mmCIF file of C-alpha atoms in Angstrom:
data_model
loop_
_atom_site.group_PDB
_atom_site.id
_atom_site.type_symbol
_atom_site.label_atom_id
_atom_site.label_comp_id
_atom_site.label_asym_id
_atom_site.label_seq_id
_atom_site.Cartn_x
_atom_site.Cartn_y
_atom_site.Cartn_z
ATOM 1 C CA MET A 1 9.551 -60.831 -42.322
ATOM 2 C CA LEU A 2 10.415 -57.422 -40.918
ATOM 3 C CA THR A 3 14.084 -56.682 -41.522
ATOM 4 C CA LEU A 4 15.618 -53.989 -39.363
ATOM 5 C CA PRO A 5 18.601 -52.420 -41.187
ATOM 6 C CA ASN A 6 22.079 -52.620 -39.669
ATOM 7 C CA CYS A 7 21.065 -55.238 -37.137
ATOM 8 C CA PRO A 8 22.994 -58.514 -36.830
ATOM 9 C CA TRP A 9 19.960 -60.354 -35.446
ATOM 10 C CA PRO A 10 17.691 -62.619 -37.531
ATOM 11 C CA PRO A 11 14.702 -60.968 -39.259
ATOM 12 C CA ALA A 12 11.503 -60.563 -37.282
ATOM 13 C CA PRO A 13 8.622 -62.898 -38.050
ATOM 14 C CA ALA A 14 5.708 -61.482 -40.036
ATOM 15 C CA HIS A 15 3.256 -62.257 -37.233
ATOM 16 C CA PRO A 16 5.087 -62.420 -33.895
ATOM 17 C CA THR A 17 3.297 -63.804 -30.888
ATOM 18 C CA LEU A 18 4.042 -63.081 -27.279
ATOM 19 C CA ALA A 19 3.263 -65.631 -24.583
ATOM 20 C CA ALA A 20 2.388 -64.485 -21.071
ATOM 21 C CA ASP A 21 5.791 -65.571 -19.763
ATOM 22 C CA GLU A 22 7.893 -64.039 -22.565
ATOM 23 C CA VAL A 23 9.721 -60.788 -23.194
ATOM 24 C CA HIS A 24 10.883 -59.890 -26.692
ATOM 25 C CA VAL A 25 13.927 -57.725 -27.286
ATOM 26 C CA TRP A 26 14.464 -55.972 -30.630
ATOM 27 C CA CYS A 27 17.503 -54.544 -32.368
ATOM 28 C CA ALA A 28 17.192 -51.622 -34.795
ATOM 29 C CA SER A 29 19.371 -48.844 -36.129
ATOM 30 C CA LEU A 30 18.000 -45.329 -35.787
ATOM 31 C CA ASP A 31 20.462 -44.080 -38.406
ATOM 32 C CA GLN A 32 18.305 -44.518 -41.497
ATOM 33 C CA ALA A 33 16.023 -42.364 -43.649
ATOM 34 C CA ALA A 34 13.213 -40.742 -41.674
ATOM 35 C CA ALA A 35 11.107 -40.462 -44.831
ATOM 36 C CA ASP A 36 10.593 -44.231 -44.714
ATOM 37 C CA TYR A 37 8.763 -43.872 -41.381
ATOM 38 C CA ALA A 38 7.340 -40.315 -41.203
ATOM 39 C CA ALA A 39 3.974 -41.259 -42.731
ATOM 40 C CA LEU A 40 3.392 -43.777 -39.918
ATOM 41 C CA LEU A 41 3.552 -41.114 -37.197
ATOM 42 C CA SER A 42 0.537 -39.275 -35.815
ATOM 43 C CA ALA A 43 0.303 -35.497 -36.124
ATOM 44 C CA ASP A 44 1.405 -35.034 -32.488
ATOM 45 C CA GLU A 45 4.415 -37.333 -32.995
ATOM 46 C CA GLN A 46 5.411 -35.397 -36.126
ATOM 47 C CA ALA A 47 5.121 -32.125 -34.186
ATOM 48 C CA ARG A 48 7.201 -33.594 -31.372
ATOM 49 C CA ALA A 49 9.903 -34.621 -33.865
ATOM 50 C CA ARG A 50 10.039 -31.065 -35.267
ATOM 51 C CA ARG A 51 10.696 -29.686 -31.779
ATOM 52 C CA PHE A 52 14.107 -31.358 -31.636
ATOM 53 C CA ARG A 53 16.784 -28.761 -32.261
ATOM 54 C CA PHE A 54 19.046 -30.868 -34.452
ATOM 55 C CA GLU A 55 18.100 -32.760 -37.619
ATOM 56 C CA ARG A 56 19.851 -35.912 -36.395
ATOM 57 C CA GLU A 57 17.634 -36.103 -33.298
ATOM 58 C CA GLN A 58 14.505 -35.343 -35.361
ATOM 59 C CA ARG A 59 15.399 -38.185 -37.723
ATOM 60 C CA ARG A 60 16.240 -40.658 -34.960
ATOM 61 C CA PHE A 61 12.990 -39.899 -33.117
ATOM 62 C CA THR A 62 10.976 -40.375 -36.324
ATOM 63 C CA VAL A 63 12.708 -43.654 -37.161
ATOM 64 C CA GLY A 64 12.371 -44.959 -33.597
ATOM 65 C CA ARG A 65 8.669 -44.180 -33.382
ATOM 66 C CA GLY A 66 8.095 -45.611 -36.848
ATOM 67 C CA ILE A 67 9.832 -48.862 -35.954
ATOM 68 C CA LEU A 68 7.902 -49.029 -32.671
ATOM 69 C CA ARG A 69 4.644 -48.610 -34.594
ATOM 70 C CA LEU A 70 5.630 -51.272 -37.152
ATOM 71 C CA LEU A 71 6.515 -53.792 -34.462
ATOM 72 C CA LEU A 72 3.389 -53.135 -32.389
ATOM 73 C CA GLY A 73 1.287 -53.298 -35.531
ATOM 74 C CA ARG A 74 2.719 -56.734 -36.286
ATOM 75 C CA TYR A 75 1.954 -58.021 -32.802
ATOM 76 C CA LEU A 76 -1.563 -56.610 -32.850
ATOM 77 C CA ASP A 77 -2.281 -57.344 -36.517
ATOM 78 C CA PHE A 78 -3.293 -53.688 -36.878
ATOM 79 C CA PRO A 79 -2.094 -50.932 -39.254
ATOM 80 C CA ALA A 80 0.910 -49.163 -37.715
ATOM 81 C CA GLU A 81 -0.280 -45.701 -38.759
ATOM 82 C CA LYS A 82 -3.647 -46.217 -37.019
ATOM 83 C CA LEU A 83 -2.248 -47.068 -33.586
ATOM 84 C CA GLN A 84 -3.152 -44.490 -30.965
ATOM 85 C CA PHE A 85 -1.055 -43.890 -27.855
ATOM 86 C CA GLU A 86 -2.467 -42.469 -24.658
ATOM 87 C CA TYR A 87 -0.168 -40.462 -22.421
ATOM 88 C CA ASP A 88 -0.721 -39.824 -18.738
#
C-alpha cells in the first residue's frame, strides 16, 4: 500500500488498476521532506526544481513530482525513477 502522509483518504493499493470508464483522484500533502523524493526525479526535473526562487516551492515541486512518479509507476508496474516524460 502507498500511504500519502497527511491525507485522510484510505491508503492506495499496491497495484492500482484503471478501467476505461474510470477516473482516479488522489490526495497528497506537498509539505513533507523533499529528500524522500529527490532521487526519483530526472536531471531536468531536478534542475527545474532548483529554478524556483524559494525553498518552499522547490520542496513542493520535488515532492509533487516524486508522488506523481510513484503513482504512475504503480499503475504501470514500472520503476518510478525510470519514467520518462515527453513535453511538447
